[in-house]
Short mmCIF file of N, CA and C in Angstrom, two decimals:
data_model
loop_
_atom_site.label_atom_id
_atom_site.label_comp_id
_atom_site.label_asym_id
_atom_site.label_seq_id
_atom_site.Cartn_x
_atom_site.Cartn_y
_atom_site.Cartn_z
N UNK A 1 -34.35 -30.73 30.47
CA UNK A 1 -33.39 -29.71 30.85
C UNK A 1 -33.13 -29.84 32.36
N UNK A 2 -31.84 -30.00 32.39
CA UNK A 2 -31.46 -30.25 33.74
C UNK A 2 -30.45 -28.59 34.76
N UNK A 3 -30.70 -28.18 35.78
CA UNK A 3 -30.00 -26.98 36.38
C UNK A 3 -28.65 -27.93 36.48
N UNK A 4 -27.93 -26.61 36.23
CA UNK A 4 -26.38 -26.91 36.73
C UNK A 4 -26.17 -27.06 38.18
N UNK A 5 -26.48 -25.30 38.53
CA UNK A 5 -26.85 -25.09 40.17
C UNK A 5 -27.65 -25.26 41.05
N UNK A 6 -27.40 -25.54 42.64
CA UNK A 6 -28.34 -25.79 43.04
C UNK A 6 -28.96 -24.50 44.09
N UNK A 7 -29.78 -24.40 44.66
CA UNK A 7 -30.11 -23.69 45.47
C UNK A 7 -29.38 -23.39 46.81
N UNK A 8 -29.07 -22.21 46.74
CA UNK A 8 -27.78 -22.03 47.87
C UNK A 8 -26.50 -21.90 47.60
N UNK A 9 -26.21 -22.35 46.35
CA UNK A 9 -25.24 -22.34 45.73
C UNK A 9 -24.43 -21.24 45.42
N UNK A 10 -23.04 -21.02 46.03
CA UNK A 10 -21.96 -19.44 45.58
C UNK A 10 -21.93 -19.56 44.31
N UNK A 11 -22.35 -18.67 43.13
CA UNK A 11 -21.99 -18.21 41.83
C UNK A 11 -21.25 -17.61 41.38
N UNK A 12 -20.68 -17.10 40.38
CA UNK A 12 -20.27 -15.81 39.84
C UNK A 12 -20.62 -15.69 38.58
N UNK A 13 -20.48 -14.23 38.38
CA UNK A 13 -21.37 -13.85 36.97
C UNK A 13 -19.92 -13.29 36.00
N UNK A 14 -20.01 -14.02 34.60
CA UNK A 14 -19.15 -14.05 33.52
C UNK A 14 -18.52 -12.78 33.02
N UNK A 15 -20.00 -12.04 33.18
CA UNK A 15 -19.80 -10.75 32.51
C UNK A 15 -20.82 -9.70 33.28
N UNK A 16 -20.36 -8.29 33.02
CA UNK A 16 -21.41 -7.19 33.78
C UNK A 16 -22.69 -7.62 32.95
N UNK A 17 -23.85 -7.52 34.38
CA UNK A 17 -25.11 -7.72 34.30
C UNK A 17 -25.91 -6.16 34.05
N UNK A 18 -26.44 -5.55 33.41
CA UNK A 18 -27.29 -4.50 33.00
C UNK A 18 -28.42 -4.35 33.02
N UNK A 19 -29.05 -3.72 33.57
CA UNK A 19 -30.23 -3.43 33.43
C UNK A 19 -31.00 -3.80 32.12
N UNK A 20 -31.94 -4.60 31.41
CA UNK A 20 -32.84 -4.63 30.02
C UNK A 20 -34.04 -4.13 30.77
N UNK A 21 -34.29 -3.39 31.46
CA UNK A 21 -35.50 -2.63 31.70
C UNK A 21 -36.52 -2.88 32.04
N UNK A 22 -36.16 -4.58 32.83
CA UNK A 22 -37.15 -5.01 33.92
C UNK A 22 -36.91 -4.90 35.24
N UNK A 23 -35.93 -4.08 36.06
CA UNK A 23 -36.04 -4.41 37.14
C UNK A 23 -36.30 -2.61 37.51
N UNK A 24 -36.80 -2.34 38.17
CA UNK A 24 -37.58 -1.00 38.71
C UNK A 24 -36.65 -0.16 39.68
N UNK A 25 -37.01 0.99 39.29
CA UNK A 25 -35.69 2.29 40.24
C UNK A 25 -34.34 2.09 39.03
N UNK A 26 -34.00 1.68 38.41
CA UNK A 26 -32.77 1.57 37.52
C UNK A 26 -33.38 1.85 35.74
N UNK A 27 -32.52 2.58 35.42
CA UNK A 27 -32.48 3.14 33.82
C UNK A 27 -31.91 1.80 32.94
N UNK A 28 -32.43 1.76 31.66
CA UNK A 28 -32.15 0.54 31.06
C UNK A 28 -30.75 0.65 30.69
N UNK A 29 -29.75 -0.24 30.69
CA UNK A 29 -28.64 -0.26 30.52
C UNK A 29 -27.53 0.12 31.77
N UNK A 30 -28.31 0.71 32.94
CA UNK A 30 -27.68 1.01 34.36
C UNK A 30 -26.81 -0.08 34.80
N UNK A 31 -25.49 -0.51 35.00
CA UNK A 31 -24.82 -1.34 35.56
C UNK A 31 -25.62 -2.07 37.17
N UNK A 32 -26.08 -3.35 36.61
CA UNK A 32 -26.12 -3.69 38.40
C UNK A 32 -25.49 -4.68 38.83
N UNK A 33 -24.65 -5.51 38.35
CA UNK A 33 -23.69 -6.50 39.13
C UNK A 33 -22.54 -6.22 38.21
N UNK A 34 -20.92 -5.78 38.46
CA UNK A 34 -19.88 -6.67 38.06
C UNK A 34 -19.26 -7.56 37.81
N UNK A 35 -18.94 -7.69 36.50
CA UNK A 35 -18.29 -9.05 35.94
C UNK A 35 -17.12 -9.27 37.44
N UNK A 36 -17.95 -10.70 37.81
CA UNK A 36 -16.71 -11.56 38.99
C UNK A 36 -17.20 -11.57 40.12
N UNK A 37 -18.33 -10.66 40.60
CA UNK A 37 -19.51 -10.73 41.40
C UNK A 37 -19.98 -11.96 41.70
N UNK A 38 -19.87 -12.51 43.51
CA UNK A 38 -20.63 -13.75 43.35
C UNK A 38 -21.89 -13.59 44.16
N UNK A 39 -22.96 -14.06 43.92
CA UNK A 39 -24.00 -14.35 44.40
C UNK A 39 -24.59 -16.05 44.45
N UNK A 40 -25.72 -15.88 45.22
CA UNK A 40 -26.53 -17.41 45.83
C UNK A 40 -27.20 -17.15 45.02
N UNK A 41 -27.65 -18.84 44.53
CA UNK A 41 -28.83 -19.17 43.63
C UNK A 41 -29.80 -19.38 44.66
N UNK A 42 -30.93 -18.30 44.89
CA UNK A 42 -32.33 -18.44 45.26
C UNK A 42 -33.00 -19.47 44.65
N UNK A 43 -33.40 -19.25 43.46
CA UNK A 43 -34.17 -20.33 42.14
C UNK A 43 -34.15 -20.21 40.91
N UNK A 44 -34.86 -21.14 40.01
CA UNK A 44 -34.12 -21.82 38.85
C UNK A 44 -35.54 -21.75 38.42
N UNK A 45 -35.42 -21.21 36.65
CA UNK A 45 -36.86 -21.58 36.03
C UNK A 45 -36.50 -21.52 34.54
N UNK A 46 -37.44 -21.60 33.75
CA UNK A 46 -37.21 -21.88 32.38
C UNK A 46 -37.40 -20.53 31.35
N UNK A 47 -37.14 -20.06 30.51
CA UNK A 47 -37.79 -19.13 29.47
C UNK A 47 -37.21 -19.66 28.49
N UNK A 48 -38.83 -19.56 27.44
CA UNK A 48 -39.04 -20.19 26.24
C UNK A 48 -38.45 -21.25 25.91
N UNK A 49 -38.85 -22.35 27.19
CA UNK A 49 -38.51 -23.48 26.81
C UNK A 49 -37.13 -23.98 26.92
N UNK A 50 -35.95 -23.27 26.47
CA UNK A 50 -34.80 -23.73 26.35
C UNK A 50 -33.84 -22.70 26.59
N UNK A 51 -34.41 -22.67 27.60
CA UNK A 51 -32.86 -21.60 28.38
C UNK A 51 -33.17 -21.59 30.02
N UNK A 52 -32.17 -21.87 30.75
CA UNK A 52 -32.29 -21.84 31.95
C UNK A 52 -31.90 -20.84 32.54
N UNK A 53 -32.84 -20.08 33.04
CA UNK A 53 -32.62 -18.43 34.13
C UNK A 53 -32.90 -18.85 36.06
N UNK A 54 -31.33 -18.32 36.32
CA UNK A 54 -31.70 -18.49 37.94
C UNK A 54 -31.83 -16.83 38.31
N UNK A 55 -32.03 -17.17 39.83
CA UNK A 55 -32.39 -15.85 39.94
C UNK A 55 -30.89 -15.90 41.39
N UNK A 56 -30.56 -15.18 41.04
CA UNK A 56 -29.11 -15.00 42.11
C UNK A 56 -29.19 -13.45 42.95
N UNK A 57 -29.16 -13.73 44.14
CA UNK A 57 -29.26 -12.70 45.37
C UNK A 57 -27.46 -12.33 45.09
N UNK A 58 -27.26 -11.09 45.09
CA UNK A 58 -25.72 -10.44 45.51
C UNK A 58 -25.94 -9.92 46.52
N UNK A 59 -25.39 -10.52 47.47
CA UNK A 59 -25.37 -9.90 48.81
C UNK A 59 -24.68 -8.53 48.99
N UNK A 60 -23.62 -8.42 48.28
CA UNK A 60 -22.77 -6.99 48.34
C UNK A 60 -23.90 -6.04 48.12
N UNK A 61 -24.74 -6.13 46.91
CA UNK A 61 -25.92 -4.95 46.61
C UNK A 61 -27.10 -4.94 47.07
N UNK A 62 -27.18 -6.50 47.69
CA UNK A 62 -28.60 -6.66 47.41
C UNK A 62 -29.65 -7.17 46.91
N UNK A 63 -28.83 -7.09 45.63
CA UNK A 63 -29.93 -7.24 44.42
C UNK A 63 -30.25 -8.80 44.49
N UNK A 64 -30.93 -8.62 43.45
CA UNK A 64 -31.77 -9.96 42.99
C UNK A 64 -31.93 -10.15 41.46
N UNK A 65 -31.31 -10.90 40.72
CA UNK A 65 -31.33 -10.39 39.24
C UNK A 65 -31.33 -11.88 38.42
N UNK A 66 -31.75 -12.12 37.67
CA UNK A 66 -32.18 -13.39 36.70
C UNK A 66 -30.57 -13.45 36.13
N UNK A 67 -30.15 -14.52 35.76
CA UNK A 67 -28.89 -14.83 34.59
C UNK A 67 -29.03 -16.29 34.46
N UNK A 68 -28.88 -16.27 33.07
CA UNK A 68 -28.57 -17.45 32.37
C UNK A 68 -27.18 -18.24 32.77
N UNK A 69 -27.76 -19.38 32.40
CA UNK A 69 -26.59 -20.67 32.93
C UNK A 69 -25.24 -20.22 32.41
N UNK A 70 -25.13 -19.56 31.21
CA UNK A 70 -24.02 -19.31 30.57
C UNK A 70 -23.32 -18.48 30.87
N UNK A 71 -23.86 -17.51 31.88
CA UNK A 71 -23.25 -16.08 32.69
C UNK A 71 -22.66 -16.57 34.16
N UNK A 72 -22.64 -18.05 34.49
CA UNK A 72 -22.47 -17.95 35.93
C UNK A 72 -21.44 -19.37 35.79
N UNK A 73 -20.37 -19.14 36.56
CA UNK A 73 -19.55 -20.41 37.11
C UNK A 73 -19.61 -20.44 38.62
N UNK A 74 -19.30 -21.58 38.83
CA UNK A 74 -19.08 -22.07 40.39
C UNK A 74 -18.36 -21.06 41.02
N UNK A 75 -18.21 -20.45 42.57
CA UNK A 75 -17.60 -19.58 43.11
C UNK A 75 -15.91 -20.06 42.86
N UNK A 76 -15.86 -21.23 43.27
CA UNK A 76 -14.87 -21.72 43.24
C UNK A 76 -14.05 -22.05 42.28
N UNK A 77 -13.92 -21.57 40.90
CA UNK A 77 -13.19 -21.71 39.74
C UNK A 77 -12.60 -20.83 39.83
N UNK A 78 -11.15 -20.84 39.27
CA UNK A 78 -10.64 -19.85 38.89
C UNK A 78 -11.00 -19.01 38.00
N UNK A 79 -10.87 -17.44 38.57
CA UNK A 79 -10.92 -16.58 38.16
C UNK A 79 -10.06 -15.32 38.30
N UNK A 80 -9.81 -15.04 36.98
CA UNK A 80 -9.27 -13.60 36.65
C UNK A 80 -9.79 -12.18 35.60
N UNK A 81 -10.82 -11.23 36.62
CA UNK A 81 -11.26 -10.67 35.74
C UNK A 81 -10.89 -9.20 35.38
N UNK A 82 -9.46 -9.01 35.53
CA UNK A 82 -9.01 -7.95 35.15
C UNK A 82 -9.38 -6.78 36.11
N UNK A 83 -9.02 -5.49 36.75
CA UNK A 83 -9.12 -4.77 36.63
C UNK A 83 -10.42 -3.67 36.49
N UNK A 84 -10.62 -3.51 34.90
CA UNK A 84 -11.27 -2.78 34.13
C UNK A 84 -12.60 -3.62 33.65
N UNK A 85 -13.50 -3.07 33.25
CA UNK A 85 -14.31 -3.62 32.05
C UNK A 85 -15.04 -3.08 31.31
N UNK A 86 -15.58 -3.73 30.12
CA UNK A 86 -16.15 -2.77 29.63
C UNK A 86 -17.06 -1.93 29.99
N UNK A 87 -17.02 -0.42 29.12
CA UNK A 87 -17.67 0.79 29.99
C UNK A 87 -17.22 1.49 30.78
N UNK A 88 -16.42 0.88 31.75
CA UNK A 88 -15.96 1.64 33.10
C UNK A 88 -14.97 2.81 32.54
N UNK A 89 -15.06 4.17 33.12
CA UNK A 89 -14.56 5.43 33.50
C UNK A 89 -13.64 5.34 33.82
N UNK A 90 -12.22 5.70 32.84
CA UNK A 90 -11.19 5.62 33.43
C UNK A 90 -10.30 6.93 33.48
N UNK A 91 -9.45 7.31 34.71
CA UNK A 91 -8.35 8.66 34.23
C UNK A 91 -7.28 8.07 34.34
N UNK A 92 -6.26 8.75 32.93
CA UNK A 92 -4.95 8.61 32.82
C UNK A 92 -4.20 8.97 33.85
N UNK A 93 -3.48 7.97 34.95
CA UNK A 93 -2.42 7.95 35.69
C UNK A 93 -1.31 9.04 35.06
N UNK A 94 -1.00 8.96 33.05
CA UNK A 94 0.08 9.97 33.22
C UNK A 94 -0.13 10.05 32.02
N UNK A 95 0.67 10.62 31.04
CA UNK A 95 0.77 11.04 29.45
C UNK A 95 0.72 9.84 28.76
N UNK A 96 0.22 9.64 27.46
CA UNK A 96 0.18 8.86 26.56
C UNK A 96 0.86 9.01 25.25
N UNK A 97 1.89 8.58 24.81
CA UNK A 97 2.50 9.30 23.74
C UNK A 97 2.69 7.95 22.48
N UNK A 98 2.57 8.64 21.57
CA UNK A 98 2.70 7.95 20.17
C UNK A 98 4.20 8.39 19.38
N UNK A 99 5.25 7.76 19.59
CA UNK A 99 6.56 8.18 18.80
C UNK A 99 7.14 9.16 19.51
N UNK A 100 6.59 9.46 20.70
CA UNK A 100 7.57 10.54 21.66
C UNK A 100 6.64 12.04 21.81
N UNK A 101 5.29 11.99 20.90
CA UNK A 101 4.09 12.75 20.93
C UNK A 101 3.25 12.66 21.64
N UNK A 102 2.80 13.60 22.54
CA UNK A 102 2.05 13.56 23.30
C UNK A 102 0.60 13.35 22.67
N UNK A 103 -0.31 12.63 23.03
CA UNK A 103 -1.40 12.20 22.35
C UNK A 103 -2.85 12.36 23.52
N UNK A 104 -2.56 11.74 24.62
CA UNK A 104 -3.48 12.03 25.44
C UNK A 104 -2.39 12.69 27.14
N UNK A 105 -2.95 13.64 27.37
CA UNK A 105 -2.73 14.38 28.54
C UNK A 105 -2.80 13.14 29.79
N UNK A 106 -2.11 13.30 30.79
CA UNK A 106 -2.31 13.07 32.20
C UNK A 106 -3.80 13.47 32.77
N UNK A 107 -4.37 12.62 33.41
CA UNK A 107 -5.57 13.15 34.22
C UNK A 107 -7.26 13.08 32.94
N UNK A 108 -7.19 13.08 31.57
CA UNK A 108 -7.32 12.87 30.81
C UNK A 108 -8.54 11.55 31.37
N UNK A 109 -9.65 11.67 30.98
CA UNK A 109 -10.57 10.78 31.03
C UNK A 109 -11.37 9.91 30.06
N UNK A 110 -11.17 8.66 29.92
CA UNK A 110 -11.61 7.70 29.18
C UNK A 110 -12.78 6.62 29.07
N UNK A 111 -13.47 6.28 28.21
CA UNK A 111 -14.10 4.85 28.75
C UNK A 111 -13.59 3.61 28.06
N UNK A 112 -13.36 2.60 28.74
CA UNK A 112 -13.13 1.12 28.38
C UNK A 112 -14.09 0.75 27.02
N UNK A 113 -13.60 0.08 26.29
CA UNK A 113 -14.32 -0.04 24.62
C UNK A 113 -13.59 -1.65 24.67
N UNK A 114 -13.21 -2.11 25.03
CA UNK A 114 -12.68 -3.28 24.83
C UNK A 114 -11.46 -4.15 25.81
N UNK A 115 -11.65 -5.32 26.52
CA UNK A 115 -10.56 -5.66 27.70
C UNK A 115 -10.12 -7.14 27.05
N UNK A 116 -8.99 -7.59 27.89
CA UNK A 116 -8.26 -8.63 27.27
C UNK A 116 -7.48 -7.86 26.31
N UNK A 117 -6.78 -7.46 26.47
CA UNK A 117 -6.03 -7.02 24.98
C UNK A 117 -4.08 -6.95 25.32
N UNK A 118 -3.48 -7.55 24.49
CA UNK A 118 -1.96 -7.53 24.45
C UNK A 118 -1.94 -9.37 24.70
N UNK A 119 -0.67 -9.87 24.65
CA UNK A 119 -0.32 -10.58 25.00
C UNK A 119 -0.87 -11.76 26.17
N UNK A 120 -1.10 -10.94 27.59
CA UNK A 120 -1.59 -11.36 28.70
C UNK A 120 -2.91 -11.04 28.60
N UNK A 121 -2.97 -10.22 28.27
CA UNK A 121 -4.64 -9.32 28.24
C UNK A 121 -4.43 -8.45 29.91
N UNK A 122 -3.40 -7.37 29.31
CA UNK A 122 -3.09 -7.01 30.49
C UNK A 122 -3.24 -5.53 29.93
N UNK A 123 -3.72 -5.03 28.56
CA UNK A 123 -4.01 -3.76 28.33
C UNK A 123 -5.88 -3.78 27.11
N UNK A 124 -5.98 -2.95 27.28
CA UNK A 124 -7.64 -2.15 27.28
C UNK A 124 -7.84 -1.56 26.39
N UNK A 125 -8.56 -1.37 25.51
CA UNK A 125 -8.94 -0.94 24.52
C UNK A 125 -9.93 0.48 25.11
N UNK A 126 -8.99 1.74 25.18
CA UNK A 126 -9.91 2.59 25.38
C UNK A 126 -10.21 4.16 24.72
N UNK A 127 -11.44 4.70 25.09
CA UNK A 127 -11.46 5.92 24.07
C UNK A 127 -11.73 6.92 24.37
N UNK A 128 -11.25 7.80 23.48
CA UNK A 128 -10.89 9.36 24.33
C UNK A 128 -11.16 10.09 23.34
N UNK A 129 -12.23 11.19 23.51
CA UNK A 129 -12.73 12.23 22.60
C UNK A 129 -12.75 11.39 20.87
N UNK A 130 -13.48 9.97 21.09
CA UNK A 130 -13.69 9.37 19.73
C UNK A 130 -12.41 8.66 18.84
N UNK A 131 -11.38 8.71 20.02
CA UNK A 131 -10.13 8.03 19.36
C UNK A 131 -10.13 6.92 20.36
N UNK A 132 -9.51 5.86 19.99
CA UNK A 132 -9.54 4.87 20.68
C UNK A 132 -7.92 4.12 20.68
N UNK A 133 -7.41 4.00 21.88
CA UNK A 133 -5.96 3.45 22.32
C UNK A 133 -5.92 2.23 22.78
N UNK A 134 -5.10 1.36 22.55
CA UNK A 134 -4.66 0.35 23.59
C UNK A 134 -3.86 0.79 24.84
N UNK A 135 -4.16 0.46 25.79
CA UNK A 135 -4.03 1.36 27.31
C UNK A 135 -3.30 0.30 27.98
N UNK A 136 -2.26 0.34 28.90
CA UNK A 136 -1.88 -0.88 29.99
C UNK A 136 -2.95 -0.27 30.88
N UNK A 137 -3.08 -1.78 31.79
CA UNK A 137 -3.74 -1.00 32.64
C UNK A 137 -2.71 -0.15 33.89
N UNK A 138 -1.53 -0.37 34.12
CA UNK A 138 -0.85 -0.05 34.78
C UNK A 138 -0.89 1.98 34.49
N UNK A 139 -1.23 2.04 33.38
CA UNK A 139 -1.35 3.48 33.14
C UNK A 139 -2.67 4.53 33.65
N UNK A 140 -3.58 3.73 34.30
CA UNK A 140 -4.92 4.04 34.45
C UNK A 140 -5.49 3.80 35.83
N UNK A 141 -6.34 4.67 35.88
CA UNK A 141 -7.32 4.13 37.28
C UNK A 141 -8.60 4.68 37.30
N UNK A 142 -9.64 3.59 37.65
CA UNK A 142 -10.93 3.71 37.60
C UNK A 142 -11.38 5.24 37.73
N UNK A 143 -12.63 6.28 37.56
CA UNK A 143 -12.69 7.18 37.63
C UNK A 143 -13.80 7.40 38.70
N UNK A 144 -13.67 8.10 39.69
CA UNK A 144 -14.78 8.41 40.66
C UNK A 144 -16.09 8.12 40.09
N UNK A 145 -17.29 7.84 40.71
CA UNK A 145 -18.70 7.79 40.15
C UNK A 145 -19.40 8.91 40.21
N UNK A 146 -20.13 9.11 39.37
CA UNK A 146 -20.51 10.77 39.32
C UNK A 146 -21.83 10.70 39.64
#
């Protein structure tokens, strides 16, 4: 088994990184890096044999967090990671209507259930009191952190 990356190396991570309830001061499932986040590869080691885990410093947080080879591209690739992602808190910019029916209110608060969606992947799969919409994102904006 050979590393992709090397030490020192700008990363970015594929997808939001979460807490699984090894790293301490954080609740399991607590968001700690954003999908598109780049960090340096500190070091490189093995678990169970056949999977390669580096350990990548994010300078923006801080942190220090293990990810697999499959979560990280070169800084330098293109990337487009939307906006939104999954999970994230969103309020309706304005009314949402189905056939000229008002369906969800203005101001109206949501969470992301699904991204990439339409054509471009330029609208969101999101849900509101257990109903779930396809959203532009042009209709939305992140929601303060509470």
């Amino acid at each position: 088994m050979t590393q992709k990356y090397a030490f020192g190396e700008e990363v970015r991570v594929t997808r939001a990184i979460r807490n699984d309830g090894t790293l301490f001061g954080y609740r399991r499932g607590d968001l700690l890096v954003r999908r598109g986040s780049t960090g340096f590869v500190r070091e490189w080691g093995t678990f169970l044999m056949d999977q390669i885990i580096y350990q990548i410093h994010f300078l923006d947080s801080d942190l220090i967090v293990g990810c697999r080879e499959e979560e990280l591209l070169p800084a330098s690739a293109p990337w487009h990671a939307g906006q939104f992602q999954y999970g994230d808190h969103i309020v309706c910019r304005c009314a949402l209507a189905i056939n000229g029916d008002v369906v969800i209110a203005a101001g109206a608060q949501g969470q992301i259930a699904a991204t990439g969606q339409g054509d471009n992947g330029e609208s969101y799969i999101v849900t509101f009191m257990a109903r779930s919409f396809q959203v532009p994102a042009s209709a939305m904006i992140l929601a303060e952190e509470q």
